PDB file of C-alpha atoms and ligand atoms in Angstrom:
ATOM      1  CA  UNK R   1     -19.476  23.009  13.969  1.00  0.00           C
ATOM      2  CA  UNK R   2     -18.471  20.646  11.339  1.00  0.00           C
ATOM      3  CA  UNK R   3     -19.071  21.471   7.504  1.00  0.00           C
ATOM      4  CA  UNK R   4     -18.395  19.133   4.735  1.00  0.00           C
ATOM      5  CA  UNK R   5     -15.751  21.128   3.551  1.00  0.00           C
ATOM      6  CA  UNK R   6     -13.932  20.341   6.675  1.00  0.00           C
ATOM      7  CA  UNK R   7     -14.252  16.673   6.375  1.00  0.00           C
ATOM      8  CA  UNK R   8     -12.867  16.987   2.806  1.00  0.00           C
ATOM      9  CA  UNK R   9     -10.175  18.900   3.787  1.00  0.00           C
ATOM     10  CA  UNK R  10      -9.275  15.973   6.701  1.00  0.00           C
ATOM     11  CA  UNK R  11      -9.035  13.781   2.933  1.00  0.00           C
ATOM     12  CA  UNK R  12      -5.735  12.625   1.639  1.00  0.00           C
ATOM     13  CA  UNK R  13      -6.121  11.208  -1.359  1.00  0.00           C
ATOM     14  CA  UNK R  14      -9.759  10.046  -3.277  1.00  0.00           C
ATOM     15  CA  UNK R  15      -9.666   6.357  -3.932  1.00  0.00           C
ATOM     16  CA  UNK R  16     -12.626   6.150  -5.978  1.00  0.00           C
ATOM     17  CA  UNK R  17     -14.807   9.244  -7.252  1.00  0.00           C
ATOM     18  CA  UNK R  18     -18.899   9.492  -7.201  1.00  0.00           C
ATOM     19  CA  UNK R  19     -18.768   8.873 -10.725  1.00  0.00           C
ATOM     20  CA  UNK R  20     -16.305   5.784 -10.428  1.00  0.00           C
ATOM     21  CA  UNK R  21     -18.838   4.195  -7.544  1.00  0.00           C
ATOM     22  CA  UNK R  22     -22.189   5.138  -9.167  1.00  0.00           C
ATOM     23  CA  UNK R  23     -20.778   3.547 -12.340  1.00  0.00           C
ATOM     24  CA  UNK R  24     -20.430   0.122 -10.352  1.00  0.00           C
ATOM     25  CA  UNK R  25     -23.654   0.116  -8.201  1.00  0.00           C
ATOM     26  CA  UNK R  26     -25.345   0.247 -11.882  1.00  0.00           C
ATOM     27  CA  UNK R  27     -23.149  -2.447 -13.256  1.00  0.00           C
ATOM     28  CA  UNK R  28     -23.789  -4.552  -9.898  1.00  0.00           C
ATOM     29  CA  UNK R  29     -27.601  -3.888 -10.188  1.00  0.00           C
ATOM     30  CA  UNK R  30     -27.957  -4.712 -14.468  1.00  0.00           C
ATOM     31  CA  UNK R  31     -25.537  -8.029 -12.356  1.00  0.00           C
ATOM     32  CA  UNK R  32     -27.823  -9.395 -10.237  1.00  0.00           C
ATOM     33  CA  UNK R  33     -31.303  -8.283 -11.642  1.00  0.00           C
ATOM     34  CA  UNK R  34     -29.882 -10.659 -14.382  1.00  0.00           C
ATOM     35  CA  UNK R  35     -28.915 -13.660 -12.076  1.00  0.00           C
ATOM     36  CA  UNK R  36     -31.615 -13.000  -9.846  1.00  0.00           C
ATOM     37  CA  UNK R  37     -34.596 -12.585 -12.814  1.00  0.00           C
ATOM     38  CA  UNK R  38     -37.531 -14.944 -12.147  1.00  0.00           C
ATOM     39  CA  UNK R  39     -36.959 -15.068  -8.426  1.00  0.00           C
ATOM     40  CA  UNK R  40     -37.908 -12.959  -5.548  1.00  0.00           C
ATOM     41  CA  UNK R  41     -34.824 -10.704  -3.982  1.00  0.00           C
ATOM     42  CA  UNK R  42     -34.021 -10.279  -0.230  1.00  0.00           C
ATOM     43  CA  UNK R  43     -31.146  -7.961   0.296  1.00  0.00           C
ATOM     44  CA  UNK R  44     -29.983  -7.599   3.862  1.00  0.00           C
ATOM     45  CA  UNK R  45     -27.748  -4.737   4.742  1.00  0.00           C
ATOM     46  CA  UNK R  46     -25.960  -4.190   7.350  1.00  0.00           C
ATOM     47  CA  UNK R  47     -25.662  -0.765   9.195  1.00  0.00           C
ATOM     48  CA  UNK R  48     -24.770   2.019   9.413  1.00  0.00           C
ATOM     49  CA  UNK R  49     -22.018   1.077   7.051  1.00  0.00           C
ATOM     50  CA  UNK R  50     -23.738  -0.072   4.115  1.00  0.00           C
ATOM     51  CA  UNK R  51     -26.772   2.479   4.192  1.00  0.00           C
ATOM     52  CA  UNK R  52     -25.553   4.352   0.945  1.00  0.00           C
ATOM     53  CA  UNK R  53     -24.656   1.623  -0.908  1.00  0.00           C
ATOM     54  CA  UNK R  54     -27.849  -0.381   0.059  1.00  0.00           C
ATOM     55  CA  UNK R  55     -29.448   2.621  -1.037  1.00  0.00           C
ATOM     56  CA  UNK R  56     -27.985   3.077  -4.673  1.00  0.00           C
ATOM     57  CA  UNK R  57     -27.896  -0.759  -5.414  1.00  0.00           C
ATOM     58  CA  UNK R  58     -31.794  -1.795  -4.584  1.00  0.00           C
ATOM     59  CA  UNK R  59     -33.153   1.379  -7.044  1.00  0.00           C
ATOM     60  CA  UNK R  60     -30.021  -0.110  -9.334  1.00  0.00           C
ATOM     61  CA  UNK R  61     -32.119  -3.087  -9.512  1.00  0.00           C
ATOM     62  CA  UNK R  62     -34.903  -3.941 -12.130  1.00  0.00           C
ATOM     63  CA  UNK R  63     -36.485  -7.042 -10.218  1.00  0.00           C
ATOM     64  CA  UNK R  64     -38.556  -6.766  -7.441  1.00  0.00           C
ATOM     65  CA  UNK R  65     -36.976  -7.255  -4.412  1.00  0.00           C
ATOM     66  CA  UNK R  66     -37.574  -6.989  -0.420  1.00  0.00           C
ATOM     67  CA  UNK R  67     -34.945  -5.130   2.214  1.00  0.00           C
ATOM     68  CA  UNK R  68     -34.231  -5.938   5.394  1.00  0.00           C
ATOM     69  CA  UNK R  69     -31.318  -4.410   7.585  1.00  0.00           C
ATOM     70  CA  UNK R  70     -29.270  -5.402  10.613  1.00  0.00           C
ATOM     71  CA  UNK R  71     -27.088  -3.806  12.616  1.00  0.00           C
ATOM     72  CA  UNK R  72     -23.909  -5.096  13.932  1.00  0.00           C
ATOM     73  CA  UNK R  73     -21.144  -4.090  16.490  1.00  0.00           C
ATOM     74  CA  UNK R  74     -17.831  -6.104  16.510  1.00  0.00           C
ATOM     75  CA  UNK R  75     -16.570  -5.266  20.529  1.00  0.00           C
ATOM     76  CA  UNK R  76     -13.145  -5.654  21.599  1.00  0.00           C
ATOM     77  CA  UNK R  77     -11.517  -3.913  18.825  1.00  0.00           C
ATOM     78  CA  UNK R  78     -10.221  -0.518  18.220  1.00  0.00           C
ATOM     79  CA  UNK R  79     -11.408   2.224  16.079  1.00  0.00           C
ATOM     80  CA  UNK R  80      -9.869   0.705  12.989  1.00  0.00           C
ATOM     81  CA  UNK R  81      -9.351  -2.978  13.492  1.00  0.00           C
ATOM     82  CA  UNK R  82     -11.854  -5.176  13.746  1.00  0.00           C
ATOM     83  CA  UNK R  83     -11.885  -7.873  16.505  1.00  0.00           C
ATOM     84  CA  UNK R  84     -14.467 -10.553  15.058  1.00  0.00           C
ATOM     85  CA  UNK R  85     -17.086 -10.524  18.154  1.00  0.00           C
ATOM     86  CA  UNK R  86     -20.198  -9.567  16.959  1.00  0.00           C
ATOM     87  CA  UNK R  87     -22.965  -8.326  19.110  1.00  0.00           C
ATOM     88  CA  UNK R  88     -26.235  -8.336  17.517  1.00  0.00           C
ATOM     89  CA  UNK R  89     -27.907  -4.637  17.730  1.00  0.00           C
ATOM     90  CA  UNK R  90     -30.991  -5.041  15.551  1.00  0.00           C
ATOM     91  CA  UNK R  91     -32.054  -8.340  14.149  1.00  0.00           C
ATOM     92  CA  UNK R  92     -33.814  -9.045  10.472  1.00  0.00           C
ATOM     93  CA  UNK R  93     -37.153  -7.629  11.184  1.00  0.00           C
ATOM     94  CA  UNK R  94     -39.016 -10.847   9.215  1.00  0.00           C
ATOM     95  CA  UNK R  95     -38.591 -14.021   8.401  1.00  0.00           C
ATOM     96  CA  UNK R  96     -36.019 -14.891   5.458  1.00  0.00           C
ATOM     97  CA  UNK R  97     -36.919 -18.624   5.750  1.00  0.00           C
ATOM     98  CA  UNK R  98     -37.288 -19.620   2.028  1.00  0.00           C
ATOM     99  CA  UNK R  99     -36.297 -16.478   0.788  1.00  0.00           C
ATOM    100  CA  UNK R 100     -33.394 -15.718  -1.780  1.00  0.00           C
ATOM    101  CA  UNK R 101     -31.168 -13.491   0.243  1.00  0.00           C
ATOM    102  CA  UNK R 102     -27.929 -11.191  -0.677  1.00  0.00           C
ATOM    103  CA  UNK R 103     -25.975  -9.555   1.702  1.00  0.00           C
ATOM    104  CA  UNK R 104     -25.140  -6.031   0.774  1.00  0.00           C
ATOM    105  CA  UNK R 105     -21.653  -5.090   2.755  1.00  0.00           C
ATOM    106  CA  UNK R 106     -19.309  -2.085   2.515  1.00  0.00           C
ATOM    107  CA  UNK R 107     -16.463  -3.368   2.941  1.00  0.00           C
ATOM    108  CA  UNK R 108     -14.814  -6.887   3.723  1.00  0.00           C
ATOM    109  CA  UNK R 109     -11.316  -6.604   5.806  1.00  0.00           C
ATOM    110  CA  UNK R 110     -10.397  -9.436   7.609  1.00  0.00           C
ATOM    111  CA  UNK R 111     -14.017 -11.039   7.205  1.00  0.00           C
ATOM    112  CA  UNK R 112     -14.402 -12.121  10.880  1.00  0.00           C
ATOM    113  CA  UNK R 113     -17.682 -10.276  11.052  1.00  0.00           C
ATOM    114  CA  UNK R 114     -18.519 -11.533   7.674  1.00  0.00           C
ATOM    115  CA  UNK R 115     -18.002 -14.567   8.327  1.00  0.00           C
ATOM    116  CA  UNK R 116     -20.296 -14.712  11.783  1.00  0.00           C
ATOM    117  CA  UNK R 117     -23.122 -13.137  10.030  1.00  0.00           C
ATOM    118  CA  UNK R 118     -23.519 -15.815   7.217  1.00  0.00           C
ATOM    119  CA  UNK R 119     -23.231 -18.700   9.587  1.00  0.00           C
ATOM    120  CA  UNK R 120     -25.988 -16.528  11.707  1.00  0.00           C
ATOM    121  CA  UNK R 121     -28.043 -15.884   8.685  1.00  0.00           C
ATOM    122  CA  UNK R 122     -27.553 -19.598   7.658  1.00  0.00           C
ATOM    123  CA  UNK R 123     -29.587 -20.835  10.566  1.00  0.00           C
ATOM    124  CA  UNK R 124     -32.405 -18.699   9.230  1.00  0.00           C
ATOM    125  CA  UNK R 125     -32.774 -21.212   6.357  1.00  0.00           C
ATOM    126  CA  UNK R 126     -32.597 -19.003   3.564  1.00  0.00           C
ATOM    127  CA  UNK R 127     -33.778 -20.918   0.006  1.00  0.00           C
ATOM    128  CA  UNK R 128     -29.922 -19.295  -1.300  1.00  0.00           C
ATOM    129  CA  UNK R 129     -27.650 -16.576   0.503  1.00  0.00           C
ATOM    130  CA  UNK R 130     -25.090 -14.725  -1.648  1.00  0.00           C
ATOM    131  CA  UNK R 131     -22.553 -12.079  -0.602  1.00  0.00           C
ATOM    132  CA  UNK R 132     -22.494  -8.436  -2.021  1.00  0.00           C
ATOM    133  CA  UNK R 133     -19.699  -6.098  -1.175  1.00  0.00           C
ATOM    134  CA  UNK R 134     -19.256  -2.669  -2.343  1.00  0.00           C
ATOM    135  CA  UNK R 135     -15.158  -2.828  -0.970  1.00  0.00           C
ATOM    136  CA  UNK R 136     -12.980  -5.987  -0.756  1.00  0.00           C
ATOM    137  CA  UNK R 137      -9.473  -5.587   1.062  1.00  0.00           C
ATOM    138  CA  UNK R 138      -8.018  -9.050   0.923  1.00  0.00           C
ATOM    139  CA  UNK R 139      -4.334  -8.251   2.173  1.00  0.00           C
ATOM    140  CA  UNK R 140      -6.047  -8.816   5.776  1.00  0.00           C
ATOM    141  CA  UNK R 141      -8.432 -11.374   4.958  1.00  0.00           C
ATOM    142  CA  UNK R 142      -8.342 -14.488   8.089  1.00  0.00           C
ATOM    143  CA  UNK R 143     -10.910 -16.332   7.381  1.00  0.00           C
ATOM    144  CA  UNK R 144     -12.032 -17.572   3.503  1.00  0.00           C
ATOM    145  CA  UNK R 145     -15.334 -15.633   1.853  1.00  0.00           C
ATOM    146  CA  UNK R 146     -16.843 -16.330  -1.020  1.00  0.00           C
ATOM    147  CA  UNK R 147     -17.359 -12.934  -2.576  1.00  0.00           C
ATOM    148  CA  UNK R 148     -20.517 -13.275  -5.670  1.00  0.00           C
ATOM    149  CA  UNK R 149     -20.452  -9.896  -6.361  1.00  0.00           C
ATOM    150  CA  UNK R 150     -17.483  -7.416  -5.472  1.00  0.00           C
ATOM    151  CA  UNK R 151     -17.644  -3.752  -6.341  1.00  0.00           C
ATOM    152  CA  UNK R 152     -13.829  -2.833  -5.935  1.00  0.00           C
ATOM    153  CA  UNK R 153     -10.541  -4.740  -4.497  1.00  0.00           C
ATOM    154  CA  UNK R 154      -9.362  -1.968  -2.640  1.00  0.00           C
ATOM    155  CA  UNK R 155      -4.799  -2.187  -1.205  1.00  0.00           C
ATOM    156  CA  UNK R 156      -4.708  -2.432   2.723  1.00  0.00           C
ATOM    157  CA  UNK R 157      -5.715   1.505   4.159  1.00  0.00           C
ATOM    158  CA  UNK R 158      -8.408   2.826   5.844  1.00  0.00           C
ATOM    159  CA  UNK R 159     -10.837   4.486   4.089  1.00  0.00           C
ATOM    160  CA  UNK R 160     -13.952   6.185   4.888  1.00  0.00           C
ATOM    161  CA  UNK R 161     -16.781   8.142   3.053  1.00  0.00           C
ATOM    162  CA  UNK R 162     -19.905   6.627   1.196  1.00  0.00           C
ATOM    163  CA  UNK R 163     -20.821   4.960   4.298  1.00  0.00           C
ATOM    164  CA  UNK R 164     -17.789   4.425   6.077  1.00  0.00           C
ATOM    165  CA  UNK R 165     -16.739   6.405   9.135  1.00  0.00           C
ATOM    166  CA  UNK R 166     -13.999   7.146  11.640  1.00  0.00           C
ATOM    167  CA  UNK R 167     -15.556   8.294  14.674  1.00  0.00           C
ATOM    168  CA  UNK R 168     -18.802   8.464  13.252  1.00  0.00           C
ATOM    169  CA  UNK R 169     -17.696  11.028  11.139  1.00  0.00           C
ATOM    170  CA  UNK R 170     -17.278  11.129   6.937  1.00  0.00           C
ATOM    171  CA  UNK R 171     -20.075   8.626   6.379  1.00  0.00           C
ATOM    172  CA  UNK R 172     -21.514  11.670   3.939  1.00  0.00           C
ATOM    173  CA  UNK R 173     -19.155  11.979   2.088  1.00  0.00           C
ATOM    174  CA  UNK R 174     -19.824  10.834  -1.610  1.00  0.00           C
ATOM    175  CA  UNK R 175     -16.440   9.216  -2.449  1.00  0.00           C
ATOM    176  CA  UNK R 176     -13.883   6.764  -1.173  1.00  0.00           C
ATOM    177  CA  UNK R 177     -10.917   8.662   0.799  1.00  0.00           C
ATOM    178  CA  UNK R 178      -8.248   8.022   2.539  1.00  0.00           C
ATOM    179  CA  UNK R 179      -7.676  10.098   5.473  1.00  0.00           C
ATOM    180  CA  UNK R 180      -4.784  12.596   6.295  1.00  0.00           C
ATOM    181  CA  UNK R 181      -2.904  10.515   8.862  1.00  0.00           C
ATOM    182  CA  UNK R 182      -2.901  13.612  11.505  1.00  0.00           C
ATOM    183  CA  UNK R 183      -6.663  13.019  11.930  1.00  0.00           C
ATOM    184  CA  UNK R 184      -5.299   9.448  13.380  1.00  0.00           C
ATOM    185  CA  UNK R 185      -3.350  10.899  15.952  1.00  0.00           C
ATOM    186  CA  UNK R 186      -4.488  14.686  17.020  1.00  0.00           C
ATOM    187  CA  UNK R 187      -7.180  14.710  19.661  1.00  0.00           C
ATOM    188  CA  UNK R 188     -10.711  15.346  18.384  1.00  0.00           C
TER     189      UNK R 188
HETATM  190  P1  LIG H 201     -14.023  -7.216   9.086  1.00  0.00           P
HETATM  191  O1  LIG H 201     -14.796  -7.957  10.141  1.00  0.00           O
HETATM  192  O2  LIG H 201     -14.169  -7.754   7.695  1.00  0.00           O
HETATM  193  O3  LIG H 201     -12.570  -7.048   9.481  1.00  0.00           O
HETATM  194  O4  LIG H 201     -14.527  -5.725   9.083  1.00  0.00           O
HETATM  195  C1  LIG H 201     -15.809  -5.422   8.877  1.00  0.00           C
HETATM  196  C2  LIG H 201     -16.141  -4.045   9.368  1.00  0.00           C
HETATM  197  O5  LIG H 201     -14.998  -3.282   9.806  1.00  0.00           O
HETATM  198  C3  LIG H 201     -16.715  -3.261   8.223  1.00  0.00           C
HETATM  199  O6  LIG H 201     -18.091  -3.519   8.043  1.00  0.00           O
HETATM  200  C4  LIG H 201     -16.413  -1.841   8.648  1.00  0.00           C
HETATM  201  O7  LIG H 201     -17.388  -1.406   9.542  1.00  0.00           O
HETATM  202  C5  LIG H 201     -15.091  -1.960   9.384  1.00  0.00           C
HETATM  203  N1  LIG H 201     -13.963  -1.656   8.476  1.00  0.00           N
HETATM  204  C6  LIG H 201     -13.077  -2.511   7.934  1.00  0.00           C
HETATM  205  N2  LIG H 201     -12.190  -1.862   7.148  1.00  0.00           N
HETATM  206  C7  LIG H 201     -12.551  -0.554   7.187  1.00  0.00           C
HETATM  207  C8  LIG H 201     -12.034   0.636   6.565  1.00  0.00           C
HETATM  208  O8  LIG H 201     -11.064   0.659   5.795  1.00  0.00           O
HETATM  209  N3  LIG H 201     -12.686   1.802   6.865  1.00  0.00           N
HETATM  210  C9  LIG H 201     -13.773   1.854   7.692  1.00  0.00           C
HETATM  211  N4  LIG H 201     -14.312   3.058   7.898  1.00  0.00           N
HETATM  212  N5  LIG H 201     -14.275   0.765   8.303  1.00  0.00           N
HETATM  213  C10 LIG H 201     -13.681  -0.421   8.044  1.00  0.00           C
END
């Protein structure tokens, strides 16, 4: 069995603390409850990476907004890299025609997924859609984003925790880590 003092102990270095990323979802949430005031909120999240943040942010906001989540897969790729085909797994569960919408994200790497989900979510004919990201690594961006609200520009390494996985595993973890790089190559 797996404890969560074993995943720490897989953890190189802490990128950001709980405190650090708690300190952001609040200023993100005073951030849009500000821009957003007046107007009804849709924020669409997409799983399973996001859940946490998703989470945090909508009780971070003071206006009233509506949730919806989606789940993507990008196929072809390997455990770290993403390949940019996306496979819808669970669709928006109601309408968003009309609606203002913001998409909460994790993390934005090369933005191929990104980038299909807003031209997918486009079609839905939102009244506005707006991009959220808790993590932005822009050394491997390909194609162009426009990021409205970015928690933290992160340098190019793979990080998991608060969300983020390897292997399905560390997503509990309350902080940003990098991982030790023998967890990369040992056999699970
Ligand atoms: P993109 O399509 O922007 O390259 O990548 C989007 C997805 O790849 C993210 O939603 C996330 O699932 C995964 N990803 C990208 N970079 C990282 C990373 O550093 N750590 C983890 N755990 N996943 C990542």
């Amino acid at each position: 069995m797996t404890r969560t003092a074993d995943l720490i102990a897989d953890v190189a270095a802490v990128l950001l603390s709980e405190d650090q990323i708690q300190e952001k979802v609040a200023e993100l949430g005073r951030r849009i409850s500000a821009d957003y005031a007046g107007r009804e909120l849709t924020l669409v999240s997409v799983l399973k990476g996001s859940l946490p943040f998703m989470a945090d942010l909508m009780r971070a906001i003071t206006i009233p907004v509506q949730i919806d989540l989606m789940e993507v897969s990008s196929y072809g790729g390997t455990a770290t890299e993403s390949s940019g085909l996306v496979r819808i797994l669970k669709d928006l569960s109601s309408s968003i025609d009309g609606h203002h919408v913001l998409i909460v994200e994790d993390i934005i790497d090369t933005g191929l997924t990104l980038n299909y989900l807003v031209r997918y979510l486009r079609g839905k004919n939102p009244a506005s859609l707006r991009i959220c990201t808790l993590l932005d690594k822009p050394a491997r961006r390909l194609v162009e984003i426009p990021i409205d609200y970015r928690g933290f520009e992160i340098p190019d390494q793979f990080v998991i925790g608060y969300g983020l996985d390897y292997g399905e595993r560390y997503r509990n973890l309350r902080f940003v880590g990098v991982l030790r790089p023998e967890v990369y190559t040992s056999p699970a």
